[in-house]
Short mmCIF file of C-alpha atoms in Angstrom, two decimals:
data_model
loop_
_atom_site.label_atom_id
_atom_site.label_comp_id
_atom_site.label_asym_id
_atom_site.label_seq_id
_atom_site.Cartn_x
_atom_site.Cartn_y
_atom_site.Cartn_z
CA MET V 94 0.00 0.00 0.00
CA ALA V 95 2.75 2.41 1.01
CA PHE V 96 4.77 1.36 -2.01
CA TRP V 97 2.04 2.11 -4.53
CA SER V 98 1.06 5.35 -2.85
CA ALA V 99 4.70 6.47 -3.10
CA ILE V 100 4.45 5.91 -6.85
CA LEU V 101 0.90 7.06 -7.50
CA LEU V 102 1.09 10.31 -5.54
CA PRO V 103 3.78 11.94 -7.73
CA LEU V 104 2.31 10.43 -10.89
CA LEU V 105 -1.21 11.70 -10.26
CA LEU V 106 -0.14 15.15 -9.07
CA CYS V 107 2.17 15.67 -12.04
CA LEU V 108 -0.46 14.33 -14.42
CA LEU V 109 -3.08 16.73 -13.04
CA LEU V 110 -0.64 19.58 -13.42
CA PHE V 111 0.14 18.49 -16.94
CA ILE V 112 -3.56 18.53 -17.86
CA GLY V 113 -3.97 21.91 -16.22
CA PHE V 114 -1.06 23.48 -18.10
CA TYR V 115 -2.14 21.87 -21.34
CA SER V 116 -5.67 23.27 -21.16
CA LYS V 117 -4.65 26.81 -20.25
CA GLY V 118 -1.62 26.64 -22.50
CA ASP V 119 -2.52 29.68 -24.63
CA ALA V 120 -2.68 31.99 -21.64
CA ILE V 121 0.91 31.31 -20.64
CA ALA V 122 2.39 30.86 -24.09
CA HIS V 123 4.25 34.16 -23.90
CA GLU V 124 6.12 33.22 -20.72
CA PRO V 125 9.83 32.50 -20.98
CA GLY V 126 10.93 28.91 -20.37
CA PHE V 127 12.42 29.70 -17.01
CA MET V 128 9.15 31.09 -15.69
CA LEU V 129 7.19 28.15 -17.12
CA TRP V 130 9.36 25.66 -15.30
CA LEU V 131 9.16 27.70 -12.14
CA GLN V 132 5.37 27.69 -12.29
CA PHE V 133 5.19 24.06 -13.26
CA ALA V 134 7.56 22.75 -10.58
CA GLY V 135 6.53 25.46 -8.13
CA ALA V 136 2.88 24.41 -8.15
CA ILE V 137 3.87 21.22 -6.37
CA LEU V 138 6.86 22.56 -4.47
CA GLY V 139 4.69 25.32 -3.01
CA ILE V 140 2.64 22.86 -0.99
CA MET V 141 5.34 20.21 -0.83
CA GLY V 142 7.13 21.73 2.13
CA SER V 143 4.06 22.71 4.07
CA LEU V 144 1.72 19.83 3.40
CA ILE V 145 2.58 17.03 0.99
CA LEU V 146 5.94 15.98 2.36
CA PRO V 147 5.13 15.91 6.08
CA MET V 148 1.82 14.14 5.47
CA LEU V 149 3.46 11.71 3.08
CA ILE V 150 5.99 10.83 5.77
CA VAL V 151 3.27 10.42 8.39
CA PHE V 152 1.52 8.06 6.04
CA ILE V 153 4.58 6.08 4.95
CA ALA V 154 5.85 5.67 8.52
CA TYR V 155 2.39 4.51 9.53
CA SER V 156 1.96 2.00 6.69
CA VAL V 157 5.35 0.39 7.13
CA ASN V 158 4.58 -0.29 10.79
CA SER V 159 0.86 -0.92 10.60
CA ILE V 160 1.39 -3.90 8.33
CA GLU V 161 2.97 -5.65 11.33
CA HIS V 162 0.47 -4.27 13.84
CA LYS V 163 -2.44 -5.47 11.71
CA ALA V 164 -1.11 -8.96 11.07
CA ASP V 165 0.09 -9.13 14.67
CA THR V 166 3.51 -10.12 13.37
CA TRP V 167 5.77 -8.07 15.65
CA LYS V 168 5.94 -11.01 18.01
CA THR V 169 6.89 -13.27 15.10
CA LEU V 170 9.53 -10.92 13.76
CA PHE V 171 11.09 -10.63 17.19
CA SER V 172 11.04 -14.37 17.78
CA LEU V 173 12.98 -15.11 14.59
CA PRO V 174 16.72 -15.67 14.83
CA ILE V 175 17.36 -12.13 13.63
CA SER V 176 18.87 -9.42 15.78
CA LYS V 177 16.47 -6.72 16.93
CA LEU V 178 18.65 -4.09 15.29
CA SER V 179 18.22 -5.79 11.90
CA VAL V 180 14.44 -5.88 12.23
CA PHE V 181 14.26 -2.26 13.36
CA ALA V 182 16.77 -0.97 10.82
CA ALA V 183 15.24 -2.92 7.93
CA LYS V 184 11.82 -1.44 8.68
CA TYR V 185 13.28 2.03 9.01
CA PHE V 186 15.25 1.90 5.81
CA TYR V 187 12.27 0.68 3.89
CA ALA V 188 10.36 3.78 4.98
CA PHE V 189 13.49 5.82 4.16
CA PHE V 190 13.61 4.24 0.72
CA LEU V 191 9.92 4.94 0.06
CA VAL V 192 10.33 8.63 0.86
CA PHE V 193 13.37 8.77 -1.39
CA LEU V 194 11.56 6.93 -4.17
CA CYS V 195 8.55 9.22 -3.95
CA LEU V 196 10.65 12.38 -4.12
CA ALA V 197 12.79 10.97 -6.92
CA LEU V 198 9.62 10.26 -8.87
CA PHE V 199 8.43 13.82 -8.29
CA VAL V 200 11.63 15.02 -9.98
CA LEU V 201 11.29 12.52 -12.78
CA PHE V 202 7.61 13.16 -13.47
CA THR V 203 7.97 16.93 -13.23
CA LEU V 204 10.78 16.86 -15.79
CA GLY V 205 9.02 14.26 -17.92
CA PHE V 206 5.66 15.96 -18.09
CA GLY V 207 7.29 19.39 -18.51
CA ASN V 208 9.27 18.23 -21.49
CA LEU V 209 6.25 16.40 -22.85
CA LEU V 210 4.29 19.68 -22.68
CA GLY V 211 7.09 21.41 -24.55
CA ALA V 212 7.04 18.70 -27.21
CA ILE V 213 3.30 18.48 -27.88
CA LYS V 214 2.64 22.19 -27.46
CA PRO V 215 5.71 23.96 -28.87
CA SER V 216 4.16 27.35 -28.03
CA LEU V 217 5.06 26.52 -24.43
CA ARG V 218 8.80 27.02 -24.45
CA PHE V 219 9.73 24.43 -21.85
CA THR V 220 12.72 23.33 -23.89
CA GLU V 221 14.24 26.78 -23.58
CA TYR V 222 15.47 26.23 -20.03
CA HIS V 223 17.06 23.30 -18.25
CA ILE V 224 15.92 22.93 -14.70
CA GLU V 225 17.17 19.36 -14.09
CA GLY V 226 20.11 20.26 -11.89
CA ILE V 227 18.24 22.76 -9.77
CA LEU V 228 15.18 20.57 -9.36
CA THR V 229 17.26 17.58 -8.31
CA LYS V 230 19.08 19.68 -5.76
CA VAL V 231 15.85 21.11 -4.37
CA TYR V 232 14.27 17.71 -3.95
CA PHE V 233 17.44 16.29 -2.47
CA LYS V 234 17.43 19.08 0.05
CA LEU V 235 13.76 18.38 0.77
CA PHE V 236 14.60 14.73 1.28
CA LEU V 237 17.34 15.53 3.77
CA SER V 238 15.11 18.05 5.53
CA SER V 239 12.42 15.40 6.00
CA LEU V 240 14.56 12.78 7.74
CA GLY V 241 14.08 14.22 11.21
CA ILE V 242 10.30 13.95 10.82
CA LEU V 243 10.67 10.47 9.38
CA SER V 244 12.53 9.18 12.44
CA ILE V 245 10.00 10.71 14.82
CA GLN V 246 6.95 9.50 12.91
CA PHE V 247 8.49 6.07 12.44
CA LEU V 248 9.00 5.68 16.16
CA LEU V 249 5.47 6.93 16.93
CA SER V 250 3.94 4.51 14.45
CA LEU V 251 6.00 1.67 15.87
CA LEU V 252 4.88 2.39 19.41
CA PHE V 253 1.23 3.14 18.75
CA ARG V 254 -0.99 0.59 17.11
CA ASP V 255 -3.67 2.96 15.89
CA PHE V 256 -3.53 5.52 13.13
CA LEU V 257 -4.95 8.43 15.10
CA LYS V 258 -2.07 9.01 17.53
CA PRO V 259 0.84 9.24 15.05
CA MET V 260 -1.43 10.97 12.53
CA GLY V 261 -2.78 13.47 15.06
CA ILE V 262 0.61 14.24 16.52
CA GLY V 263 2.13 14.52 13.05
CA PHE V 264 -0.63 16.82 11.87
CA ILE V 265 -0.40 19.16 14.85
CA TYR V 266 3.40 19.33 14.62
CA THR V 267 3.23 19.95 10.88
CA ILE V 268 0.88 22.90 11.34
CA THR V 269 3.09 24.19 14.17
CA GLY V 270 6.10 23.78 11.91
CA VAL V 271 4.48 25.70 9.06
CA ILE V 272 3.45 28.53 11.39
CA LEU V 273 6.93 28.75 12.90
CA ALA V 274 8.68 28.71 9.54
CA GLY V 275 6.07 30.94 7.93
CA ASN V 276 6.62 33.59 10.58
CA HIS V 277 10.38 33.33 10.15
CA TRP V 278 10.84 32.54 13.80
CA LYS V 279 14.51 32.72 14.55
CA TYR V 280 14.77 29.24 16.05
CA ALA V 281 12.40 27.45 13.66
CA TYR V 282 15.36 25.49 12.35
CA TRP V 283 15.42 23.54 15.63
CA PHE V 284 11.94 22.17 14.98
CA PRO V 285 12.03 19.20 12.56
CA TYR V 286 8.51 19.73 11.22
CA SER V 287 9.59 23.19 10.00
CA HIS V 288 12.48 21.83 7.95
CA PRO V 289 10.73 21.05 4.65
CA MET V 290 9.12 24.48 4.73
CA LEU V 291 12.47 26.12 5.47
CA ALA V 292 14.01 24.22 2.57
CA ILE V 293 11.33 25.61 0.23
CA GLN V 294 11.78 29.13 1.60
CA ALA V 295 15.44 28.92 0.75
CA LEU V 296 14.45 28.16 -2.84
CA LEU V 297 12.03 31.10 -3.03
CA GLU V 298 14.71 33.46 -1.78
CA GLY V 299 17.13 31.96 -4.28
CA SER V 300 14.79 32.61 -7.20
CA HIS V 301 15.25 36.34 -6.87
CA ALA V 302 18.81 35.73 -7.95
CA LYS V 303 20.43 37.94 -10.51
CA PRO V 304 20.40 36.93 -14.18
CA GLY V 305 23.36 34.84 -15.16
CA PRO V 306 25.12 34.67 -18.53
CA ALA V 307 22.90 34.55 -21.62
CA GLY V 308 20.11 36.30 -19.69
CA MET V 309 19.11 33.14 -17.87
CA PRO V 310 18.59 33.47 -14.13
CA VAL V 311 20.85 31.37 -11.96
CA ILE V 312 19.51 29.83 -8.78
CA GLU V 313 22.02 29.03 -6.12
CA ILE V 314 20.99 26.27 -3.79
CA ASP V 315 22.87 25.71 -0.61
CA ILE V 316 21.97 22.12 0.23
CA PHE V 317 23.66 21.90 3.58
CA SER V 318 22.15 24.76 5.48
CA LYS V 319 21.83 24.66 9.25
CA GLU V 320 18.29 23.19 9.35
CA ILE V 321 19.54 20.25 7.28
CA TYR V 322 22.20 19.49 9.87
CA VAL V 323 19.57 19.69 12.60
CA SER V 324 17.28 17.39 10.60
CA LEU V 325 20.04 14.83 10.09
CA GLY V 326 21.07 15.08 13.73
CA ILE V 327 17.54 14.51 14.97
CA ALA V 328 17.07 11.63 12.50
CA ILE V 329 20.14 9.84 13.85
CA LEU V 330 19.38 10.55 17.51
CA VAL V 331 15.76 9.42 17.30
CA PHE V 332 16.79 6.35 15.31
CA ILE V 333 19.25 5.33 18.04
CA ALA V 334 16.75 6.14 20.80
CA GLY V 335 14.14 4.10 18.93
CA TYR V 336 16.46 1.13 18.75
CA PHE V 337 17.00 1.19 22.50
CA ILE V 338 13.26 1.49 23.09
CA VAL V 339 12.70 -1.57 20.87
CA LEU V 340 15.44 -3.41 22.72
CA LYS V 341 13.87 -2.77 26.12
CA LYS V 342 10.27 -2.98 25.03
CA SER V 343 8.24 -6.08 25.71
CA VAL V 344 6.32 -7.38 22.74
CA LYS V 345 2.72 -7.91 23.70
CA MET M 98 17.03 -30.58 29.37
CA VAL M 99 15.90 -28.63 26.33
CA ILE M 100 14.15 -26.01 28.42
CA SER M 101 14.91 -25.34 32.04
CA THR M 102 13.80 -22.31 33.97
CA ASP M 103 14.69 -21.47 37.52
CA ASN M 104 12.50 -19.36 39.74
CA LEU M 105 11.07 -17.55 36.77
CA THR M 106 8.86 -14.73 38.00
CA PHE M 107 7.10 -12.08 35.97
CA ASN M 108 4.95 -9.12 36.99
CA PHE M 109 2.62 -6.99 34.92
CA GLY M 110 2.56 -3.87 37.04
CA ASP M 111 1.85 -5.06 40.58
CA GLN M 112 0.20 -8.26 39.41
CA THR M 113 2.36 -11.37 39.49
CA VAL M 114 1.50 -13.40 36.41
CA VAL M 115 4.21 -16.03 36.68
CA LYS M 116 5.43 -17.14 40.10
CA SER M 117 8.82 -18.79 40.56
CA LEU M 118 8.32 -21.22 37.74
CA SER M 119 10.85 -24.03 37.36
CA LEU M 120 10.14 -25.87 34.15
CA ARG M 121 12.03 -28.98 33.07
CA VAL M 122 11.44 -30.03 29.50
CA PRO M 123 13.49 -33.10 28.56
CA GLU M 124 14.77 -33.71 25.05
CA GLY M 125 12.52 -35.72 22.77
CA SER M 126 9.42 -35.08 24.83
CA ILE M 127 6.03 -33.64 24.04
CA TYR M 128 5.59 -31.38 27.01
CA GLY M 129 1.98 -30.43 27.61
CA PHE M 130 1.75 -27.09 29.37
CA LEU M 131 -1.69 -27.16 30.89
CA GLY M 132 -3.73 -24.49 32.58
CA PRO M 133 -7.00 -22.60 32.40
CA ASN M 134 -7.28 -19.34 30.48
CA GLY M 135 -5.32 -16.58 32.15
CA ALA M 136 -3.12 -18.98 34.11
CA GLY M 137 0.06 -17.47 32.70
CA LYS M 138 0.72 -19.90 29.85
CA THR M 139 1.15 -17.34 27.10
CA THR M 140 3.22 -15.09 29.35
CA THR M 141 5.53 -18.02 30.10
CA ILE M 142 5.85 -18.79 26.40
CA LYS M 143 6.64 -15.17 25.63
CA LEU M 144 9.33 -15.26 28.29
CA LEU M 145 10.76 -18.38 26.68
CA MET M 146 10.83 -16.62 23.31
CA ASN M 147 12.49 -13.55 24.83
CA LEU M 148 9.51 -11.41 23.77
CA LEU M 149 9.10 -10.40 27.39
CA LYS M 150 12.14 -9.48 29.43
CA THR M 151 12.96 -11.87 32.23
CA GLN M 152 12.52 -9.94 35.46
CA GLN M 153 13.55 -12.57 37.99
CA GLY M 154 14.99 -16.03 37.62
CA SER M 155 16.69 -17.51 34.62
CA ILE M 156 15.88 -19.37 31.42
CA HIS M 157 18.16 -21.90 29.78
CA ILE M 158 17.30 -23.39 26.41
CA PHE M 159 19.57 -26.07 24.92
CA ASP M 160 21.65 -25.46 28.07
CA LEU M 161 22.40 -21.93 26.93
CA GLU M 162 21.40 -18.79 28.78
CA LEU M 163 18.59 -17.12 26.83
CA GLN M 164 19.47 -13.40 27.04
CA SER M 165 23.07 -13.77 25.95
CA ASN M 166 22.44 -16.42 23.25
CA ARG M 167 19.17 -15.05 21.88
CA VAL M 168 19.77 -15.43 18.13
CA LYS M 169 21.53 -18.77 18.46
CA ILE M 170 18.70 -20.22 20.51
CA LEU M 171 15.90 -18.73 18.42
CA SER M 172 17.41 -20.22 15.27
CA GLN M 173 16.54 -23.67 16.68
CA ILE M 174 12.98 -22.80 17.70
CA GLY M 175 9.81 -22.73 15.68
CA SER M 176 6.89 -21.05 17.38
CA LEU M 177 3.23 -20.32 17.13
CA ILE M 178 2.03 -17.84 19.72
CA GLU M 179 -1.67 -17.12 20.22
CA GLN M 180 -3.36 -16.54 16.88
CA PRO M 181 -1.02 -17.27 14.01
CA ALA M 182 0.65 -14.11 12.75
CA ILE M 183 -0.04 -14.07 9.05
CA TYR M 184 0.02 -11.31 6.45
CA LEU M 185 -3.59 -11.35 5.36
CA HIS M 186 -2.99 -9.52 2.07
CA MET M 187 -0.61 -12.22 0.88
CA SER M 188 -1.38 -15.78 -0.18
CA GLY M 189 -0.45 -18.72 2.01
CA ARG M 190 2.45 -19.51 -0.26
CA GLU M 191 3.71 -15.92 -0.23
CA ASN M 192 3.61 -15.94 3.55
CA LEU M 193 5.83 -19.00 3.59
CA LEU M 194 8.12 -17.66 0.86
CA ASN M 195 8.53 -14.43 2.74
CA ARG M 196 9.56 -16.31 5.87
CA ALA M 197 11.84 -18.62 3.89
CA LEU M 198 13.59 -15.53 2.57
CA LEU M 199 14.03 -14.10 6.06
CA LEU M 200 15.37 -17.37 7.44
CA GLN M 201 17.39 -18.25 4.34
CA VAL M 202 15.62 -21.54 3.95
CA PRO M 203 15.52 -23.13 0.46
CA GLU M 204 12.29 -22.49 -1.44
CA SER M 205 11.62 -26.19 -1.82
CA ARG M 206 10.75 -26.30 1.89
CA VAL M 207 7.75 -24.07 1.14
CA GLU M 208 6.09 -26.70 -1.07
CA GLU M 209 6.93 -29.40 1.46
CA MET M 210 5.30 -27.45 4.25
CA LEU M 211 2.20 -26.65 2.18
CA ASN M 212 1.89 -30.34 1.47
CA LEU M 213 2.39 -31.27 5.09
CA VAL M 214 -0.45 -29.07 6.35
CA HIS M 215 -2.68 -29.77 3.32
CA LEU M 216 -2.74 -26.24 2.03
CA THR M 217 -1.36 -26.93 -1.44
CA ASN M 218 -4.75 -26.37 -3.04
CA ALA M 219 -5.30 -23.12 -1.19
CA ALA M 220 -1.69 -21.95 -1.55
CA HIS M 221 -2.57 -19.16 -3.96
CA LYS M 222 -5.58 -17.92 -2.07
CA LYS M 223 -5.16 -14.79 0.04
CA ALA M 224 -4.61 -15.75 3.67
CA GLY M 225 -7.32 -13.24 4.60
CA GLN M 226 -9.85 -15.58 3.02
CA TYR M 227 -8.64 -18.61 4.96
CA SER M 228 -10.82 -20.21 7.60
CA LEU M 229 -9.60 -20.19 11.19
CA GLY M 230 -8.40 -23.77 10.86
CA MET M 231 -6.49 -23.01 7.66
CA LYS M 232 -4.81 -20.03 9.30
CA GLN M 233 -3.83 -22.24 12.20
CA ARG M 234 -2.37 -24.82 9.82
CA LEU M 235 -0.46 -22.11 7.97
CA GLY M 236 0.86 -20.92 11.34
CA ILE M 237 2.10 -24.43 12.07
CA ALA M 238 3.70 -24.62 8.62
CA LEU M 239 5.50 -21.33 9.36
CA ALA M 240 6.72 -22.69 12.68
CA LEU M 241 8.05 -25.85 11.04
CA LEU M 242 9.60 -24.11 8.04
CA SER M 243 13.15 -23.87 9.33
CA ASP M 244 13.09 -27.47 10.61
CA PRO M 245 13.72 -26.37 14.20
CA LYS M 246 14.79 -28.71 17.00
CA LEU M 247 12.27 -27.28 19.43
CA LEU M 248 8.67 -26.37 18.66
CA ILE M 249 6.85 -24.03 20.99
CA LEU M 250 3.14 -24.01 20.24
CA ASP M 251 0.58 -21.96 22.11
CA GLU M 252 -2.84 -23.59 21.81
CA PRO M 253 -2.18 -24.81 18.26
CA THR M 254 -5.45 -26.71 17.90
CA ASN M 255 -7.63 -23.68 18.66
CA GLY M 256 -10.30 -23.42 16.00
CA LEU M 257 -9.44 -26.70 14.33
CA ASP M 258 -12.11 -29.28 13.56
CA PRO M 259 -11.73 -32.81 14.96
CA ASN M 260 -9.97 -33.99 11.81
CA GLY M 261 -7.56 -31.11 12.00
CA ILE M 262 -6.85 -31.77 15.66
CA ILE M 263 -6.08 -35.42 14.95
CA GLU M 264 -3.80 -34.46 12.05
CA ILE M 265 -1.85 -32.00 14.16
CA ARG M 266 -1.58 -34.50 16.97
CA GLU M 267 -0.26 -37.20 14.66
CA LEU M 268 2.13 -34.77 13.05
CA LEU M 269 3.58 -33.74 16.40
CA ILE M 270 3.94 -37.35 17.54
CA LYS M 271 5.69 -38.15 14.25
CA LEU M 272 8.06 -35.20 14.65
CA VAL M 273 9.07 -36.34 18.09
CA THR M 274 9.36 -40.06 17.44
CA LYS M 275 10.85 -40.00 13.93
CA HIS M 276 12.73 -36.72 13.82
CA GLN M 277 13.92 -36.37 17.41
CA LYS M 278 12.24 -33.01 17.92
CA THR M 279 11.02 -31.64 21.21
CA VAL M 280 7.57 -30.10 21.43
CA PHE M 281 6.37 -27.69 24.08
CA ILE M 282 2.63 -27.30 23.66
CA SER M 283 0.20 -25.32 25.77
CA SER M 284 -3.47 -26.06 26.11
CA HIS M 285 -6.41 -25.66 28.43
CA LEU M 286 -7.78 -29.05 27.44
CA LEU M 287 -6.54 -31.97 29.51
CA GLY M 288 -8.01 -34.52 27.09
CA GLU M 289 -6.03 -33.13 24.21
CA ILE M 290 -2.75 -33.14 26.11
CA GLU M 291 -3.32 -36.64 27.53
CA ARG M 292 -3.53 -38.09 24.04
CA MET M 293 -0.06 -37.03 22.97
CA ALA M 294 2.05 -35.62 25.76
CA THR M 295 4.86 -37.55 27.38
CA HIS M 296 5.35 -34.90 30.06
CA VAL M 297 2.96 -32.47 31.66
CA GLY M 298 3.22 -29.25 33.58
CA ILE M 299 0.09 -27.78 35.15
CA ILE M 300 -0.03 -24.09 35.88
CA ASN M 301 -2.68 -22.10 37.66
CA ASN M 302 -2.53 -18.47 38.75
CA GLY M 303 1.07 -18.40 37.58
CA GLU M 304 2.15 -21.27 39.79
CA LEU M 305 3.32 -24.65 38.64
CA LEU M 306 1.13 -27.12 40.51
CA PHE M 307 2.33 -30.31 38.94
CA GLN M 308 5.20 -31.35 36.72
CA GLY M 309 6.07 -34.86 35.67
CA SER M 310 5.51 -37.61 33.16
CA ILE M 311 2.07 -38.42 31.87
CA SER M 312 1.93 -41.65 33.87
CA GLU M 313 2.62 -39.73 37.06
CA LEU M 314 -0.27 -37.46 36.18
CA GLN M 315 -2.55 -40.41 35.47
CA THR M 316 -2.05 -41.78 38.97
CA LEU M 317 -3.22 -38.41 40.24
CA SER M 318 -6.11 -38.11 37.88
CA GLN M 319 -8.06 -41.17 38.94
CA PRO M 320 -11.09 -41.80 36.81
CA LEU M 321 -14.53 -42.25 38.35
CA ILE M 322 -17.38 -44.63 37.68
CA GLN M 323 -20.56 -42.70 37.05
CA VAL M 324 -23.71 -44.70 37.81
CA GLU M 325 -27.19 -43.61 36.84
CA ALA M 326 -29.75 -45.52 38.88
CA ASP M 327 -33.15 -45.23 40.54
CA ASN M 328 -32.98 -44.21 44.16
CA THR M 329 -29.32 -43.17 44.10
CA VAL M 330 -29.14 -42.49 47.84
CA ASP M 331 -30.14 -46.00 48.87
CA ALA M 332 -27.93 -47.53 46.18
CA ALA M 333 -25.00 -45.49 47.43
CA ASN M 334 -25.66 -46.66 50.99
CA LEU M 335 -25.66 -50.24 49.82
CA LEU M 336 -22.25 -49.73 48.19
CA THR M 337 -20.82 -48.08 51.28
CA ARG M 338 -21.92 -51.07 53.34
CA ASN M 339 -20.07 -53.26 50.85
CA ASN M 340 -16.81 -51.30 51.34
CA TYR M 341 -17.02 -49.15 48.24
CA GLU M 342 -16.01 -45.55 48.52
CA VAL M 343 -18.75 -43.26 47.16
CA THR M 344 -17.38 -39.83 46.36
CA ASP M 345 -20.53 -37.98 45.35
CA VAL M 346 -24.30 -38.55 45.20
CA THR M 347 -26.81 -36.48 43.24
CA ASP M 348 -30.49 -37.06 42.37
CA ASN M 349 -29.64 -39.02 39.24
CA TYR M 350 -26.05 -40.15 39.63
CA PHE M 351 -23.48 -41.31 42.09
CA TYR M 352 -19.73 -41.69 41.69
CA VAL M 353 -17.23 -44.34 42.75
CA PRO M 354 -13.47 -44.22 42.12
CA TYR M 355 -12.48 -46.46 39.22
CA THR M 356 -9.90 -49.16 39.81
CA SER M 357 -10.49 -51.83 37.14
CA LYS M 358 -12.95 -53.12 34.59
CA LYS M 359 -13.61 -56.08 36.84
CA GLN M 360 -14.59 -53.81 39.69
CA MET M 361 -17.03 -52.01 37.41
CA GLY M 362 -18.71 -55.32 36.50
CA GLU M 363 -18.91 -56.39 40.13
CA LEU M 364 -20.44 -53.12 41.12
CA ASN M 365 -23.08 -53.48 38.41
CA ALA M 366 -23.87 -57.06 39.47
CA LEU M 367 -24.17 -56.05 43.12
CA LEU M 368 -26.66 -53.31 42.32
CA ASN M 369 -28.73 -55.60 40.09
CA LYS M 370 -28.75 -58.39 42.64
CA ASN M 371 -30.17 -56.03 45.25
CA GLY M 372 -32.95 -54.87 42.95
CA TYR M 373 -31.62 -51.46 41.90
CA ALA M 374 -32.24 -50.62 38.24
CA VAL M 375 -29.03 -49.34 36.67
CA TYR M 376 -29.81 -47.05 33.74
CA SER M 377 -26.24 -46.37 32.76
CA ILE M 378 -22.78 -47.01 34.08
CA SER M 379 -19.65 -45.43 32.64
CA LYS M 380 -16.04 -44.61 33.31
CA GLN M 381 -15.37 -40.89 33.52
CA GLN M 382 -12.11 -38.99 33.40
CA LYS M 383 -11.97 -36.26 35.97
CA ASP M 384 -12.08 -32.94 34.22
CA LEU M 385 -9.30 -30.42 34.54
CA GLU M 386 -11.09 -28.38 37.17
CA LYS M 387 -11.43 -31.36 39.49
CA LEU M 388 -7.87 -32.35 38.82
CA PHE M 389 -6.75 -28.87 39.76
CA LEU M 390 -8.69 -29.13 42.97
CA ASP M 391 -7.12 -32.49 43.68
CA ILE M 392 -3.64 -31.25 43.00
CA THR M 393 -4.03 -28.06 44.98
CA GLN M 394 -5.55 -29.96 47.89
CA THR M 395 -2.77 -32.54 48.03
CA ALA M 396 -0.14 -29.85 47.64
#
């Protein structure tokens, strides 16, 4: 379930966007390629940091764990001749992989559908600008910024059987994170649920960059900003803490 | 000893669920772990599987300490705890394949196991559509997949029909006699355990009340003769005068401890000779509850 949602979410969103741009194509035909790409990728990126990414992580972390809760297989997994670290780490890295896959597909589908638009509707000058490098960097930064949340949500979903607790907590923290980052609170970078939003803000500030050679704007993206380090730090700490909780925890 | 525990004690909060349990499970035995619901059977099994942390006492399996040899010990154990844990969105075969992959067991074992528990025809059906008995059989197949030396089964015949129960029983006996396995099986049904176990442990309220071979248990669990007759009180008096011990008298029945078939015939003849009509006479195993009472009273 989590696997297919990680594939379908980017596919459907990009497809919708493709249809939208195709139908209103004449209205934006005069735009330069750079602006087209910015609108096309930005439509998703705009809500990616504040909504899609955190909720996606809540959902993925939940699904990866709930499959064992539902089938009542935790007790089986922990009675197999496999170390507890392997079970815990394997579960975690599967969730990690799903988030990576989903974001990678967002890049792929954005580029794919953008170029497809340029090909079937040449009046839209998508081919004029190459956004591959920037887009990959942005999504990579988003991925890194989401790891703190992933560790927290993963642990919550492992500990709580039901959907409501991790979902509710995740939702409240996400809204808090958006408010903190949206208000440019000085210490927002310490709060993991603000990180995706902060990563997007960095991009928006970058887009005001001066025009580079050949009149094309250049966007500088600093991947390893301080919130990314915080995100990675929290991801590692919570992962280790989670392992010790699993080690001590009795399986009911 | 395959399993030996010493003074194993476990508390849930301030409630003691397992009280200084000292189990002795010899190699090559079918050890019936008997007790009513809530006696602490599943908790004990979870302690044996290291799913619950040992709080007091120690557990040795294959003469190795459990905590420090967890993976080594678990690699020799197949288990089925409570309801079988099965991925309902996968077919029976996929469930087994998935486990085979985790345990690095050759795929051919999967077909063997499906055959063994008669699920070959339903192998491609989603496990969610299985009946309770089929799920139980799949659970047993999963436990047997890695060909473990010790099988720990928690109420494995729950939800099985009589045929299924007999099949499982015969399978377990075969595993022990032909393949030198050891089986630790819990149940709340004395009758079921009596038919296959070589050793028995009886637990109630977390305490081990009896432990020994099945023949030792049988001397404790003396059967009774149940007699249905007219005028049971007078008939019982007659028997008492003739040096029979009458344990219980009700309106329709009275009970005499069973010693032999011959004694049963004599008793019948005596009643007939004295003009009592005997409607039915039968040998009755004491049920578990009575046995518990007996054991706790003698203890």
